[in-house]
Amino acid sequence: MPSNTASSSSAPAGSSKSKRPKYSKFTQQELPACKPILTPGWVILTFLVISVIFIPLGVVSLFASQDVVEIVDRYDNDCVPTPARTNKVAYIQGGSDKSCNRTLVVPKKMKQPIYVYYQLENFYQNHRRYVKSRSDSQLRSVKDENQIDACKPEDDVNGRPIVPCGLIAWSLFNDTYALSKNNQPLTVNKRGIAWKSDREHKFGKNVFPKNFQEGNITGGGRLDANKSLSEQEDLIVWMRTAALPTFRKLYGKIESDLEKGDTIHVTLLNNYNTYSFDGKKKLVLSTTSWLGGKNDFLGIAYLTVGGICFFLALVFTIMYLVKPRRLGDPTYLSWNRVPGGGR
Amino acid sequence: MIILCCSNIIFFLSLDQIIIGDQVEIARVIKEEVKKELRKSLEEAQLYMHTVAGPKLALVIDGKCLMYALDPSLRVTLLSLSLNCTSVVCCRVSPLQKAQVTSLVRKGAKKITLSIGDGANDVSMIQAAHVGIGISGMEGMQAVMASDFAIAQFRFLTDLLLVHGRWSYLRICKVVMYFFYKNLTFTLTQFWFTFRTGFSGQRFYDDWFQSLYNVFFTALPVIVLGLFEKDVSASLSKRYPELYREGIRNSFFKWRVVAVWATSAVYQSLVCYLFVTTSSFGAINSSGKIFGLWDVSTLVFTCLVIAVNVRILLMSNSITRWHYITVGGSILAWLVFAFVYCGITTPRDRNENVYFVIYVLMSTFYFYFALLLVPIVSLLGDFIFQGVERWFFPYDYQIVQEIHRHESDASKADHLEIENELTPQEARSYAISQLPRELSKHTGFAFDSPGYESFFASQLGVYAPQKAWDVARRASMRSRPTVPKKK
């Protein structure tokens, strides 16, 4: 193509002085590229692949979840004696004996370890001022004992710093459960219930509780001042604040099997005040599978999505057969369809 | 006077009468003449416009007539007449009139105007239009300095408009839409969380995760998209100039498109938030332990980063290796950052408690199950929408892509290449072009140079010889040709 017009800025590459910038695929936007076109074949193939992968995964997850046996028992209403039910808050704040007896029946054989949880509802551990009311540096080492700024109002008692400070520690859950089967007490192992990283790195081995729950208002449980924080696993579990207002926390584990039909007697101390804010308390016994506790959501989600994809693959196949469009049909170009028109 | 020429109609407006008399009187009379002519032409033009398959209309008007026609009272008539014509040629116009005509069209017709010129007399016109293009070279650099875009040869205008202008529009639309989408998705997940925190304003994500989301974890892929996105190749863009209409009609940035992206963002944020928070209730591995707030939020964040980054691959028409590198790299950067950030304890603690969170997450099977499910479900909505849209309501560029789907990249043909080997004819042409050129800057008009005829001829594929008088003139010029100094 004769391009040697009378313009000065182009010159054949043979001359020594060319003003052309150095050619590179990157700057000239000529990188080799994959140009995917979403043809019906690809769409249907993708749906089939997704359904082929997801349906087995869903089945596996659902089986894992269905294998889990769970007993849930709500006790906060029933454990308040009938005469006190008109003013539960006064009852719970009073000094009467709070012990309560509950009976649970095991619906299916439960293999050890069986985990004991307490479930709270309508308890906002994710409230902003609650979440920030702690001092991690204080929890970790003794020398940072006085880092209590974020902990207000539970930061000090008459000028002496509280260890551990903050609302989270102050509101420690303090119901206790004593379980027995056929009049034989079931030992509940309360060690190893917190995450190892918390136990070993977040809570110091030589930090001991000081001035705890000595203020005017008692928010929850007390702590043994002779045990270091890294051994106070209830506190560690409680301080890993939950994401949602309905949550469970691990209380302990039972290391023996429970047979179907067994009757479990629970002697619990109904100390914790959830009545001021209409919260609920539940005791949960549950086994676990490799995927966790009884939560069908993952299995159902996988199965549903796999099923939907399979159904969509069929629908799209039918759609493409009923309303076919030849790939690259020029009659679909807007200037060929409507004179001067198009989208 | 109106002259009929084949099936096209050309309106000629020029002043060729001589009137003797008082200057003011003359001006008034001439103005009346012009007004009459304009009105007549306009009526004639409107007659033709009402027939659908009517002839094409052209207007030729010279500078003297334009002087009167640009008068505020006649301007509107001139504009409506011009807009009825397919093309308008104004000859013998002064630079000021060039600018006035451009402003007239710009303000009166309310369309985007482009003006191109190469000389100092075009500067005001270039600045009056929306887009001003200067051609560097023969007439000096004034036009280039005043312009928005500078090109070396007039023929590069096709590339500028049809290839680069079109791609630029497409890229800007995609980049802007993607930015809003990714931030909307991210923010909405936090929004859904506020409903479950008692509206206390507790943040869902850790501070540093939030801040670096836009900086490190989702920034690079969209830059690569903006640099390399091409719907059709350059040669196809020139072969189908009608594709340019998509820009004129603003088909990629209508409210409908925005609504689709916004819905997609809402859907994806709901999926990421709900799926993870619902499925992480209770024990999540065989040891019976429970997740806390930061575990759940880090998992949601991971799913979000993956979904939002892979979305780029879904919306790209041409995927280069840089796309893969940036998408994979961004996800990897997030993981590496999480490993480092969650692995250290700072002296003044962040009070956010994300210590060891990512390791805790990765030690459960649940994490991997959620990571496979959530991004795929998030992107499924967009995938279905794109599949349906492409099949039943395709854009023009998609049809063109399909027509040429089997052709490989003939990238060499896209370039305005200068061949290395010269035929004897070309060698002679080159030798002639090396003769000293007209150095005067007052050569007059942009296209009144010997070179342009051969340019048009070469466009048609016809060989036009150099004009003999021009070759002789240049060969006899006294001044020596400027020889580039050798080092």
mmCIF file of C-alpha atoms in Angstrom, chain B residues 210-384:
data_model
loop_
_atom_site.group_PDB
_atom_site.id
_atom_site.type_symbol
_atom_site.label_atom_id
_atom_site.label_comp_id
_atom_site.label_asym_id
_atom_site.label_seq_id
_atom_site.Cartn_x
_atom_site.Cartn_y
_atom_site.Cartn_z
ATOM 1 C CA GLN B 210 -11.545 -2.677 55.093
ATOM 2 C CA SER B 211 -8.996 -0.031 54.220
ATOM 3 C CA LEU B 212 -6.906 -2.238 52.001
ATOM 4 C CA TYR B 213 -9.853 -3.742 50.140
ATOM 5 C CA ASN B 214 -9.784 -1.013 47.524
ATOM 6 C CA VAL B 215 -6.055 -0.506 47.619
ATOM 7 C CA PHE B 216 -4.574 -3.957 47.309
ATOM 8 C CA PHE B 217 -7.142 -6.657 47.058
ATOM 9 C CA THR B 218 -9.341 -5.422 44.237
ATOM 10 C CA ALA B 219 -7.402 -2.610 42.577
ATOM 11 C CA LEU B 220 -5.174 -4.182 39.953
ATOM 12 C CA PRO B 221 -7.591 -6.326 37.935
ATOM 13 C CA VAL B 222 -9.782 -3.382 37.056
ATOM 14 C CA ILE B 223 -6.753 -1.406 35.894
ATOM 15 C CA VAL B 224 -5.837 -4.252 33.574
ATOM 16 C CA LEU B 225 -9.428 -4.321 32.352
ATOM 17 C CA GLY B 226 -9.283 -0.622 31.591
ATOM 18 C CA LEU B 227 -6.040 -0.995 29.684
ATOM 19 C CA PHE B 228 -6.692 -4.042 27.583
ATOM 20 C CA GLU B 229 -10.398 -4.496 27.124
ATOM 21 C CA LYS B 230 -11.398 -4.930 23.493
ATOM 22 C CA ASP B 231 -14.779 -6.029 22.302
ATOM 23 C CA VAL B 232 -13.694 -6.568 18.686
ATOM 24 C CA SER B 233 -10.274 -6.227 17.132
ATOM 25 C CA ALA B 234 -9.088 -3.035 15.476
ATOM 26 C CA SER B 235 -9.568 -4.262 11.919
ATOM 27 C CA LEU B 236 -13.116 -5.378 12.665
ATOM 28 C CA SER B 237 -13.871 -2.033 14.293
ATOM 29 C CA LYS B 238 -12.962 -0.374 11.036
ATOM 30 C CA ARG B 239 -14.809 -2.905 8.955
ATOM 31 C CA TYR B 240 -18.038 -2.353 10.864
ATOM 32 C CA PRO B 241 -18.149 1.376 11.526
ATOM 33 C CA GLU B 242 -21.781 1.030 12.546
ATOM 34 C CA LEU B 243 -20.498 -0.327 15.835
ATOM 35 C CA TYR B 244 -19.710 3.265 16.643
ATOM 36 C CA ARG B 245 -23.405 3.812 17.149
ATOM 37 C CA GLU B 246 -23.230 2.058 20.481
ATOM 38 C CA GLY B 247 -21.299 5.005 21.798
ATOM 39 C CA ILE B 248 -23.625 7.544 20.262
ATOM 40 C CA ARG B 249 -26.617 5.806 21.767
ATOM 41 C CA ASN B 250 -24.773 5.422 25.076
ATOM 42 C CA SER B 251 -25.786 1.785 25.205
ATOM 43 C CA PHE B 252 -23.236 0.763 27.829
ATOM 44 C CA PHE B 253 -24.026 3.358 30.433
ATOM 45 C CA LYS B 254 -27.771 3.721 30.460
ATOM 46 C CA TRP B 255 -29.711 3.597 33.697
ATOM 47 C CA ARG B 256 -30.818 0.125 32.758
ATOM 48 C CA VAL B 257 -27.224 -1.076 32.798
ATOM 49 C CA VAL B 258 -26.600 0.640 36.131
ATOM 50 C CA ALA B 259 -29.703 -0.998 37.582
ATOM 51 C CA VAL B 260 -28.526 -4.430 36.481
ATOM 52 C CA TRP B 261 -25.133 -3.940 38.137
ATOM 53 C CA ALA B 262 -26.722 -2.616 41.310
ATOM 54 C CA THR B 263 -29.070 -5.585 41.526
ATOM 55 C CA SER B 264 -26.127 -7.886 41.027
ATOM 56 C CA ALA B 265 -24.294 -6.149 43.866
ATOM 57 C CA VAL B 266 -27.271 -6.498 46.213
ATOM 58 C CA TYR B 267 -27.685 -10.161 45.331
ATOM 59 C CA GLN B 268 -24.000 -10.949 45.790
ATOM 60 C CA SER B 269 -23.781 -9.158 49.115
ATOM 61 C CA LEU B 270 -26.819 -11.062 50.385
ATOM 62 C CA VAL B 271 -25.364 -14.385 49.279
ATOM 63 C CA CYS B 272 -21.960 -13.716 50.828
ATOM 64 C CA TYR B 273 -23.422 -12.490 54.093
ATOM 65 C CA LEU B 274 -26.335 -14.864 54.598
ATOM 66 C CA PHE B 275 -24.727 -18.080 53.449
ATOM 67 C CA VAL B 276 -21.752 -17.653 55.741
ATOM 68 C CA THR B 277 -23.530 -16.379 58.823
ATOM 69 C CA THR B 278 -26.229 -19.034 58.643
ATOM 70 C CA SER B 279 -23.889 -21.933 58.011
ATOM 71 C CA SER B 280 -21.371 -20.976 60.692
ATOM 72 C CA PHE B 281 -23.810 -21.287 63.587
ATOM 73 C CA GLY B 282 -22.851 -23.947 66.077
ATOM 74 C CA ALA B 283 -19.785 -26.122 65.973
ATOM 75 C CA ILE B 284 -17.801 -25.989 62.781
ATOM 76 C CA ASN B 285 -15.401 -28.830 63.172
ATOM 77 C CA SER B 286 -15.138 -32.108 64.980
ATOM 78 C CA SER B 287 -13.637 -30.507 68.070
ATOM 79 C CA GLY B 288 -16.907 -28.763 68.741
ATOM 80 C CA LYS B 289 -15.448 -25.283 69.000
ATOM 81 C CA ILE B 290 -17.323 -22.162 68.006
ATOM 82 C CA PHE B 291 -16.425 -19.283 65.724
ATOM 83 C CA GLY B 292 -16.365 -15.709 66.931
ATOM 84 C CA LEU B 293 -17.254 -12.485 65.164
ATOM 85 C CA TRP B 294 -13.871 -12.038 63.488
ATOM 86 C CA ASP B 295 -13.774 -15.586 62.172
ATOM 87 C CA VAL B 296 -17.104 -15.157 60.464
ATOM 88 C CA SER B 297 -16.271 -11.761 59.067
ATOM 89 C CA THR B 298 -12.898 -12.886 57.722
ATOM 90 C CA LEU B 299 -14.591 -15.768 55.957
ATOM 91 C CA VAL B 300 -17.150 -13.421 54.410
ATOM 92 C CA PHE B 301 -14.335 -11.122 53.353
ATOM 93 C CA THR B 302 -12.421 -13.940 51.693
ATOM 94 C CA CYS B 303 -15.483 -15.094 49.760
ATOM 95 C CA LEU B 304 -16.157 -11.493 48.754
ATOM 96 C CA VAL B 305 -12.634 -10.840 47.501
ATOM 97 C CA ILE B 306 -12.701 -14.017 45.441
ATOM 98 C CA ALA B 307 -16.155 -13.340 43.964
ATOM 99 C CA VAL B 308 -15.425 -9.726 43.116
ATOM 100 C CA ASN B 309 -12.088 -10.531 41.482
ATOM 101 C CA VAL B 310 -13.385 -13.436 39.421
ATOM 102 C CA ARG B 311 -16.179 -11.164 38.228
ATOM 103 C CA ILE B 312 -13.580 -9.352 36.142
ATOM 104 C CA LEU B 313 -12.991 -12.489 34.138
ATOM 105 C CA LEU B 314 -16.716 -12.770 33.514
ATOM 106 C CA MET B 315 -16.986 -9.248 32.195
ATOM 107 C CA SER B 316 -13.905 -9.211 29.969
ATOM 108 C CA ASN B 317 -14.191 -9.747 26.270
ATOM 109 C CA SER B 318 -10.512 -10.404 25.794
ATOM 110 C CA ILE B 319 -8.571 -12.009 28.584
ATOM 111 C CA THR B 320 -4.802 -11.609 28.481
ATOM 112 C CA ARG B 321 -2.313 -13.200 30.774
ATOM 113 C CA TRP B 322 -2.233 -9.985 32.813
ATOM 114 C CA HIS B 323 -5.846 -10.594 33.728
ATOM 115 C CA TYR B 324 -4.954 -13.958 35.188
ATOM 116 C CA ILE B 325 -1.909 -12.554 36.930
ATOM 117 C CA THR B 326 -3.773 -9.679 38.548
ATOM 118 C CA VAL B 327 -6.868 -11.656 39.529
ATOM 119 C CA GLY B 328 -4.867 -14.523 40.966
ATOM 120 C CA GLY B 329 -2.366 -12.118 42.412
ATOM 121 C CA SER B 330 -4.989 -10.051 44.194
ATOM 122 C CA ILE B 331 -6.510 -13.102 45.822
ATOM 123 C CA LEU B 332 -3.063 -14.332 46.740
ATOM 124 C CA ALA B 333 -2.150 -10.906 48.114
ATOM 125 C CA TRP B 334 -5.178 -11.063 50.352
ATOM 126 C CA LEU B 335 -4.210 -14.476 51.682
ATOM 127 C CA VAL B 336 -0.612 -13.494 52.249
ATOM 128 C CA PHE B 337 -1.703 -10.343 54.010
ATOM 129 C CA ALA B 338 -4.104 -12.296 56.178
ATOM 130 C CA PHE B 339 -1.377 -14.772 57.088
ATOM 131 C CA VAL B 340 0.994 -12.023 58.095
ATOM 132 C CA TYR B 341 -1.528 -9.779 59.794
ATOM 133 C CA CYS B 342 -3.122 -12.586 61.759
ATOM 134 C CA GLY B 343 0.193 -14.041 62.700
ATOM 135 C CA ILE B 344 1.596 -11.103 64.583
ATOM 136 C CA THR B 345 0.713 -9.472 67.847
ATOM 137 C CA THR B 346 1.495 -5.820 68.048
ATOM 138 C CA PRO B 347 2.628 -4.176 71.286
ATOM 139 C CA ARG B 348 -0.331 -1.846 71.431
ATOM 140 C CA ASP B 349 -2.889 -4.349 70.358
ATOM 141 C CA ARG B 350 -5.315 -3.540 67.619
ATOM 142 C CA ASN B 351 -8.104 -4.491 69.983
ATOM 143 C CA GLU B 352 -9.733 -6.182 67.060
ATOM 144 C CA ASN B 353 -8.806 -9.711 67.951
ATOM 145 C CA VAL B 354 -8.075 -11.057 64.522
ATOM 146 C CA TYR B 355 -5.079 -12.854 65.929
ATOM 147 C CA PHE B 356 -4.729 -16.274 64.326
ATOM 148 C CA VAL B 357 -8.155 -16.050 62.734
ATOM 149 C CA ILE B 358 -7.154 -17.150 59.250
ATOM 150 C CA TYR B 359 -5.284 -20.161 60.594
ATOM 151 C CA VAL B 360 -8.230 -21.165 62.718
ATOM 152 C CA LEU B 361 -10.444 -20.874 59.652
ATOM 153 C CA MET B 362 -8.160 -22.879 57.450
ATOM 154 C CA SER B 363 -7.982 -25.717 59.934
ATOM 155 C CA THR B 364 -11.643 -26.574 59.354
ATOM 156 C CA PHE B 365 -13.212 -28.436 56.426
ATOM 157 C CA TYR B 366 -16.091 -26.032 56.617
ATOM 158 C CA PHE B 367 -13.893 -23.184 55.376
ATOM 159 C CA TYR B 368 -13.167 -24.920 52.078
ATOM 160 C CA PHE B 369 -16.755 -25.977 51.577
ATOM 161 C CA ALA B 370 -17.938 -22.417 52.103
ATOM 162 C CA LEU B 371 -15.196 -21.069 49.859
ATOM 163 C CA LEU B 372 -16.336 -23.266 46.994
ATOM 164 C CA LEU B 373 -20.026 -22.581 47.463
ATOM 165 C CA VAL B 374 -20.282 -18.871 48.121
ATOM 166 C CA PRO B 375 -18.330 -17.290 45.233
ATOM 167 C CA ILE B 376 -19.882 -19.655 42.708
ATOM 168 C CA VAL B 377 -23.418 -18.920 43.870
ATOM 169 C CA SER B 378 -22.632 -15.179 43.860
ATOM 170 C CA LEU B 379 -21.445 -15.272 40.279
ATOM 171 C CA LEU B 380 -24.170 -17.618 39.111
ATOM 172 C CA GLY B 381 -26.678 -14.793 38.911
ATOM 173 C CA ASP B 382 -24.462 -12.751 36.614
ATOM 174 C CA PHE B 383 -23.602 -15.782 34.551
ATOM 175 C CA ILE B 384 -27.249 -16.616 33.928
#
